[in-house]
Short mmCIF file of C-alpha atoms in Angstrom, two decimals:
data_model
loop_
_atom_site.label_atom_id
_atom_site.label_comp_id
_atom_site.label_asym_id
_atom_site.label_seq_id
_atom_site.Cartn_x
_atom_site.Cartn_y
_atom_site.Cartn_z
CA CYS N 14 116.67 48.69 49.37
CA PHE N 15 119.11 44.79 49.80
CA LYS N 16 122.40 46.53 49.09
CA LYS N 17 121.42 49.44 51.78
CA TYR N 18 119.73 47.83 54.71
CA GLY N 19 121.14 44.30 54.09
CA MET N 20 119.16 41.42 54.74
CA LYS N 21 119.87 40.71 57.83
CA ASN N 22 118.60 44.35 59.05
CA LEU N 23 115.29 43.90 57.01
CA LEU N 24 114.72 40.44 58.65
CA LYS N 25 115.03 42.69 62.11
CA VAL N 26 112.43 45.73 60.53
CA PHE N 27 110.34 42.45 59.70
CA LEU N 28 110.55 40.71 62.96
CA ILE N 29 109.97 43.74 64.88
CA GLY N 30 107.26 44.97 62.87
CA LEU N 31 105.50 40.98 63.41
CA ALA N 32 105.82 41.74 67.04
CA CYS N 33 104.26 44.75 67.27
CA ILE N 34 101.17 42.91 65.36
CA ASN N 35 100.74 40.40 67.46
CA PHE N 36 100.64 42.84 70.25
CA LEU N 37 98.06 45.27 68.70
CA GLU N 38 96.28 41.67 68.61
CA ALA N 39 97.09 40.90 72.11
CA GLN N 40 94.58 44.28 73.17
CA VAL N 41 91.82 42.38 72.43
CA PHE N 42 89.18 42.60 75.16
CA ASN N 43 88.97 39.10 77.06
CA PRO N 44 85.27 37.67 75.18
CA ILE N 45 84.91 35.70 78.78
CA LEU N 46 85.52 39.15 80.95
CA ALA N 47 83.15 41.12 78.30
CA THR N 48 80.34 38.53 79.02
CA GLN N 49 80.78 38.83 82.32
CA LEU N 50 80.56 42.46 82.61
CA GLN N 51 77.30 42.57 80.35
CA THR N 52 75.78 39.91 82.15
CA LYS N 53 76.24 42.34 85.56
CA ILE N 54 74.96 45.37 84.34
CA ASP N 55 71.66 43.55 82.70
CA SER N 56 71.11 41.85 86.49
CA LEU N 57 72.13 45.36 88.12
CA LYS N 58 69.66 46.89 84.99
CA ASN N 59 66.59 44.39 86.10
CA ALA N 60 67.73 44.36 90.16
CA TYR N 61 67.53 48.13 90.75
CA ARG N 62 64.50 48.43 87.81
CA ILE N 63 66.88 51.07 85.88
CA LYS N 64 65.55 52.27 82.56
CA GLY N 65 69.16 52.00 80.74
CA ILE N 66 72.50 51.84 81.57
CA PRO N 67 76.13 52.37 79.94
CA ALA N 68 79.18 51.36 80.94
CA SER N 69 82.85 51.51 80.01
CA VAL N 70 85.54 49.03 81.60
CA TYR N 71 89.38 49.80 80.82
CA PHE N 72 91.26 47.05 81.96
CA PRO N 73 95.25 47.22 81.58
CA GLY N 74 97.00 45.44 78.57
CA GLU N 75 93.54 44.82 77.06
CA GLY N 76 91.99 48.05 76.07
CA ASN N 77 88.36 49.39 76.99
CA TRP N 78 84.99 47.34 77.37
CA ASN N 79 82.34 49.64 76.48
CA GLY N 80 78.77 47.77 77.08
CA THR N 81 74.67 48.69 77.48
CA SER N 82 71.74 47.61 79.18
CA GLY N 83 68.25 48.77 78.46
CA VAL N 84 66.76 52.37 76.76
CA SER N 85 66.47 55.10 76.34
CA PHE N 86 62.71 55.65 75.69
CA ALA N 87 60.47 52.88 73.96
CA SER N 88 62.02 50.94 71.91
CA VAL N 89 65.52 53.00 71.33
CA PRO N 90 68.54 51.26 73.12
CA ILE N 91 71.13 53.03 75.31
CA ASP N 92 73.91 53.85 72.79
CA PRO N 93 77.46 53.85 73.96
CA ASP N 94 77.65 57.99 72.67
CA MET N 95 75.00 58.81 74.96
CA GLU N 96 75.45 61.52 77.07
CA PHE N 97 74.31 61.47 80.82
CA GLY N 98 74.48 63.60 83.42
CA ILE N 99 77.58 63.14 85.73
CA GLY N 100 76.34 64.97 88.85
CA SER N 101 78.81 65.27 91.24
CA ASN N 102 82.07 63.94 89.22
CA THR N 103 81.77 67.35 88.07
CA LYS N 104 83.44 68.72 91.21
CA LEU N 105 86.68 67.12 90.06
CA PHE N 106 86.67 69.22 86.87
CA THR N 107 86.03 72.23 89.27
CA ALA N 108 88.54 70.89 91.28
CA VAL N 109 91.32 70.38 88.45
CA VAL N 110 90.49 73.81 87.23
CA LEU N 111 91.65 75.04 90.49
CA LEU N 112 94.70 72.99 90.57
CA LYS N 113 95.36 74.44 87.08
CA LEU N 114 95.19 78.18 87.93
CA ALA N 115 97.58 77.45 90.92
CA GLU N 116 100.39 75.98 88.74
CA GLN N 117 100.04 79.30 86.75
CA GLY N 118 100.54 81.09 89.63
CA ILE N 119 97.13 82.67 89.35
CA LEU N 120 96.22 81.83 92.74
CA SER N 121 97.04 79.50 96.01
CA VAL N 122 94.84 76.91 96.96
CA ASP N 123 95.87 78.15 100.97
CA ASP N 124 94.16 81.97 99.53
CA SER N 125 91.32 82.83 101.71
CA LEU N 126 87.88 83.58 100.42
CA HIS N 127 88.10 87.91 101.35
CA ARG N 128 90.88 87.39 98.27
CA TRP N 129 88.56 87.01 95.62
CA LEU N 130 84.91 87.24 96.52
CA PRO N 131 83.03 89.78 98.56
CA ASN N 132 81.44 88.89 101.81
CA TYR N 133 78.74 86.54 102.63
CA LYS N 134 75.96 86.20 105.15
CA ASN N 135 77.06 82.90 107.27
CA ILE N 136 79.86 82.05 104.40
CA ASP N 137 83.50 82.88 106.73
CA PRO N 138 85.81 85.13 104.34
CA ASP N 139 88.76 82.99 106.02
CA ILE N 140 88.09 80.16 104.95
CA THR N 141 90.23 78.75 102.34
CA ILE N 142 89.90 77.03 98.68
CA ARG N 143 91.75 73.73 100.17
CA GLN N 144 88.92 73.96 103.03
CA LEU N 145 86.36 74.19 100.11
CA LEU N 146 88.10 71.42 97.97
CA ASN N 147 88.31 68.98 100.36
CA HIS N 148 84.89 69.67 102.39
CA THR N 149 86.37 70.96 105.77
CA SER N 150 85.14 74.60 105.18
CA GLY N 151 82.07 73.98 107.76
CA LEU N 152 79.72 75.38 105.71
CA ALA N 153 75.84 74.84 105.43
CA ASP N 154 74.90 73.42 101.84
CA TYR N 155 72.61 75.97 99.93
CA ASN N 156 70.46 73.19 98.12
CA SER N 157 69.36 72.00 101.62
CA ILE N 158 67.51 75.14 102.15
CA ARG N 159 63.96 74.64 103.28
CA GLY N 160 61.90 74.52 99.47
CA TYR N 161 64.91 74.03 97.44
CA PRO N 162 62.94 71.47 95.35
CA ASP N 163 59.90 73.38 94.70
CA SER N 164 62.09 76.53 93.60
CA ILE N 165 63.93 74.42 90.75
CA LEU N 166 60.48 73.18 89.60
CA SER N 167 58.41 76.06 89.97
CA ASN N 168 60.20 77.30 86.95
CA PRO N 169 62.05 74.41 85.11
CA ASN N 170 63.33 77.19 82.53
CA ARG N 171 64.84 79.80 84.56
CA VAL N 172 68.58 80.32 84.91
CA PHE N 173 69.50 80.90 88.54
CA ALA N 174 72.72 83.34 88.81
CA THR N 175 75.77 81.92 91.49
CA GLU N 176 75.35 85.31 93.41
CA GLU N 177 71.36 84.28 94.20
CA LEU N 178 72.11 81.12 95.19
CA ILE N 179 75.16 81.59 97.45
CA GLN N 180 72.52 83.66 99.51
CA TRP N 181 70.54 80.56 100.35
CA VAL N 182 73.25 79.20 102.51
CA GLY N 183 71.93 78.87 106.11
CA PRO N 184 74.32 79.24 109.25
CA ALA N 185 77.79 77.01 109.42
CA LEU N 186 77.75 73.89 110.85
CA ALA N 187 80.94 73.99 112.28
CA LEU N 188 84.06 76.20 112.33
CA PRO N 189 86.51 75.84 109.33
CA GLY N 190 88.65 73.55 109.35
CA THR N 191 87.31 71.11 112.66
CA SER N 192 84.97 68.75 110.98
CA TRP N 193 84.62 66.96 107.64
CA ASN N 194 80.78 67.27 105.91
CA TYR N 195 80.32 66.95 102.38
CA CYS N 196 78.91 70.33 100.73
CA ASN N 197 77.55 71.61 97.64
CA THR N 198 78.29 75.15 99.04
CA ASN N 199 82.22 74.70 98.91
CA TYR N 200 82.01 73.87 94.92
CA LEU N 201 79.51 76.33 94.31
CA LEU N 202 81.98 79.31 95.83
CA ALA N 203 85.03 77.02 94.16
CA GLY N 204 83.61 77.80 90.73
CA MET N 205 83.05 81.72 91.67
CA VAL N 206 86.86 82.07 92.74
CA ALA N 207 88.04 80.54 89.56
CA GLU N 208 85.62 83.06 87.75
CA LYS N 209 86.80 85.68 89.84
CA ALA N 210 90.93 84.93 89.35
CA SER N 211 90.60 84.36 85.82
CA GLY N 212 87.87 86.36 84.12
CA MET N 213 86.70 83.43 82.62
CA ASN N 214 83.51 81.45 83.77
CA ILE N 215 83.82 77.80 84.84
CA ALA N 216 82.44 76.11 81.26
CA GLN N 217 85.56 78.28 79.59
CA LEU N 218 88.10 77.11 82.22
CA ILE N 219 87.08 73.40 81.98
CA ARG N 220 87.19 73.38 78.34
CA SER N 221 90.47 75.25 78.05
CA PHE N 222 92.03 73.12 81.00
CA ILE N 223 90.51 69.84 80.34
CA LEU N 224 88.22 68.81 77.79
CA THR N 225 89.72 70.26 74.81
CA PRO N 226 93.41 69.29 75.39
CA LEU N 227 92.09 65.90 76.18
CA ASN N 228 89.76 65.81 72.96
CA LEU N 229 86.85 65.08 75.20
CA GLU N 230 84.59 65.91 72.42
CA HIS N 231 81.06 64.89 74.42
CA THR N 232 81.28 65.88 77.73
CA PHE N 233 80.08 69.54 78.42
CA PHE N 234 78.68 71.83 81.09
CA ASP N 235 75.46 72.52 80.60
CA VAL N 236 73.10 75.57 80.56
CA LEU N 237 76.51 77.62 79.66
CA GLU N 238 77.29 74.53 76.92
CA SER N 239 74.95 72.83 74.77
CA SER N 240 75.01 68.75 73.77
CA SER N 241 77.89 67.90 71.13
CA GLY N 242 75.84 64.31 70.85
CA THR N 243 72.63 62.54 72.42
CA LEU N 244 71.63 62.85 75.80
CA ALA N 245 70.28 59.45 77.18
CA ASN N 246 66.39 60.23 78.25
CA PRO N 247 65.97 60.95 81.95
CA TRP N 248 63.61 58.95 83.70
CA GLN N 249 61.85 59.80 87.26
CA ASN N 250 59.33 57.25 89.53
CA GLY N 251 59.43 55.28 85.98
CA ILE N 252 58.44 58.39 84.04
CA ASP N 253 60.37 59.90 81.07
CA ILE N 254 60.51 63.60 81.44
CA SER N 255 62.94 64.39 79.03
CA ALA N 256 60.61 67.36 78.27
CA VAL N 257 60.82 68.96 81.04
CA PRO N 258 63.25 71.55 80.81
CA ARG N 259 66.73 71.21 82.79
CA THR N 260 67.80 74.56 83.10
CA SER N 261 66.88 75.59 86.40
CA LEU N 262 68.58 72.14 87.66
CA ASN N 263 71.65 72.38 85.89
CA SER N 264 71.73 75.92 86.98
CA ALA N 265 71.19 75.48 90.39
CA ALA N 266 73.68 72.47 90.43
CA TYR N 267 76.70 75.09 88.76
CA SER N 268 80.24 73.87 89.40
CA ALA N 269 79.12 71.34 92.23
CA GLY N 270 76.94 69.08 89.22
CA ALA N 271 76.25 70.69 85.61
CA MET N 272 78.19 68.42 83.54
CA TYR N 273 77.21 65.57 80.93
CA SER N 274 79.25 63.19 79.83
CA THR N 275 79.25 59.77 78.26
CA ALA N 276 80.83 56.54 80.47
CA SER N 277 83.71 56.06 77.91
CA GLU N 278 84.82 59.53 78.05
CA MET N 279 84.68 59.53 81.80
CA VAL N 280 86.96 56.63 81.78
CA SER N 281 89.38 58.56 79.62
CA TRP N 282 89.49 61.09 81.89
CA TYR N 283 89.74 59.90 85.17
CA ARG N 284 92.39 56.94 83.41
CA LYS N 285 95.05 60.08 81.78
CA LEU N 286 94.03 62.46 84.99
CA MET N 287 95.00 59.24 87.73
CA ASN N 288 98.54 58.50 86.20
CA GLY N 289 100.17 61.38 87.26
CA GLN N 290 100.57 63.40 83.89
CA PHE N 291 98.14 65.74 83.46
CA LEU N 292 98.85 67.61 86.64
CA LYS N 293 102.18 68.67 88.36
CA PRO N 294 103.12 66.35 91.22
CA GLN N 295 102.56 68.94 93.84
CA SER N 296 99.16 69.55 92.66
CA PHE N 297 98.54 65.87 92.05
CA LYS N 298 99.72 64.97 95.28
CA GLU N 299 96.73 67.89 96.71
CA LEU N 300 94.39 65.95 94.41
CA THR N 301 95.36 62.57 96.30
CA THR N 302 95.92 63.98 99.94
CA PHE N 303 92.49 62.28 101.40
CA VAL N 304 90.63 64.08 104.59
CA GLY N 305 88.33 63.70 107.18
CA THR N 306 85.45 60.71 107.28
CA GLY N 307 84.77 60.93 104.04
CA ASN N 308 88.65 60.36 103.17
CA TYR N 309 87.96 63.25 100.82
CA GLY N 310 90.82 64.82 98.51
CA PHE N 311 89.90 68.00 95.95
CA GLY N 312 86.81 66.71 94.32
CA ILE N 313 87.57 62.81 94.61
CA SER N 314 87.39 60.19 97.52
CA ARG N 315 89.15 57.07 98.49
CA ASP N 316 86.76 53.73 99.53
CA VAL N 317 87.90 50.74 100.63
CA LEU N 318 86.19 47.84 97.87
CA ASN N 319 86.25 43.94 98.94
CA GLY N 320 89.59 44.71 100.70
CA ARG N 321 91.37 47.21 98.01
#
């Protein structure tokens, strides 16, 4: 070995190795900051009387901090790998699927609904995919229909079809492109367009475009897929409602809000998406072009917090 490389070169390799080891050691998360973060989620749990919280934070140069506070139920503590419903974070997955389909030339975000879907009552067929994704369609929210909660709770095992849900949309609130209004109908329709254009259901699209490539093993689309881990028990008004089937609730939420994930996988997803490498430049520009009073892009919004 000495004859082949020489002592000087071997010393260089050794010093480089030491530098790499020191760099890896430097990735240890700051224990003071970790304590502050833990104290914060503990205080939030107590202040808002939350049963349990998982949290994950990425800090450049130090890596990830994962913390929990409280319990899932009884004396079972929240585990960092427990899966929680992520609600409207589902919208970002749906939007990225549409952008991926656009990158493949299967559709355009400026396509009108009439290219992909039949006409529906109270839905202007000239609304574009872009207007759906940035909430400028002017549509009414299908889950604001009178009696919606009762419909969901009356049979929690029922699976609602998208064609059924879309019939609940009331009269439009505005002409397309004239105002901004956050509306779940937009993302229900966006999911329907993605399915029609691709021939796959939205869960299959999200898995093939996002979850599998990014190794998000504990993120899934409920009803169409099953959990691969442990779900945290859901609570409502101080009551553990884990025994109540969530089928009707999440089939009705569909591409607007049916997904589950862990705190750490959500951090991983947002990091990989927002570094600008998962989407092509034009798609990333679409994603982060914020419009309207909600400062909304495609499944993601921008806000100002403490001047930042």
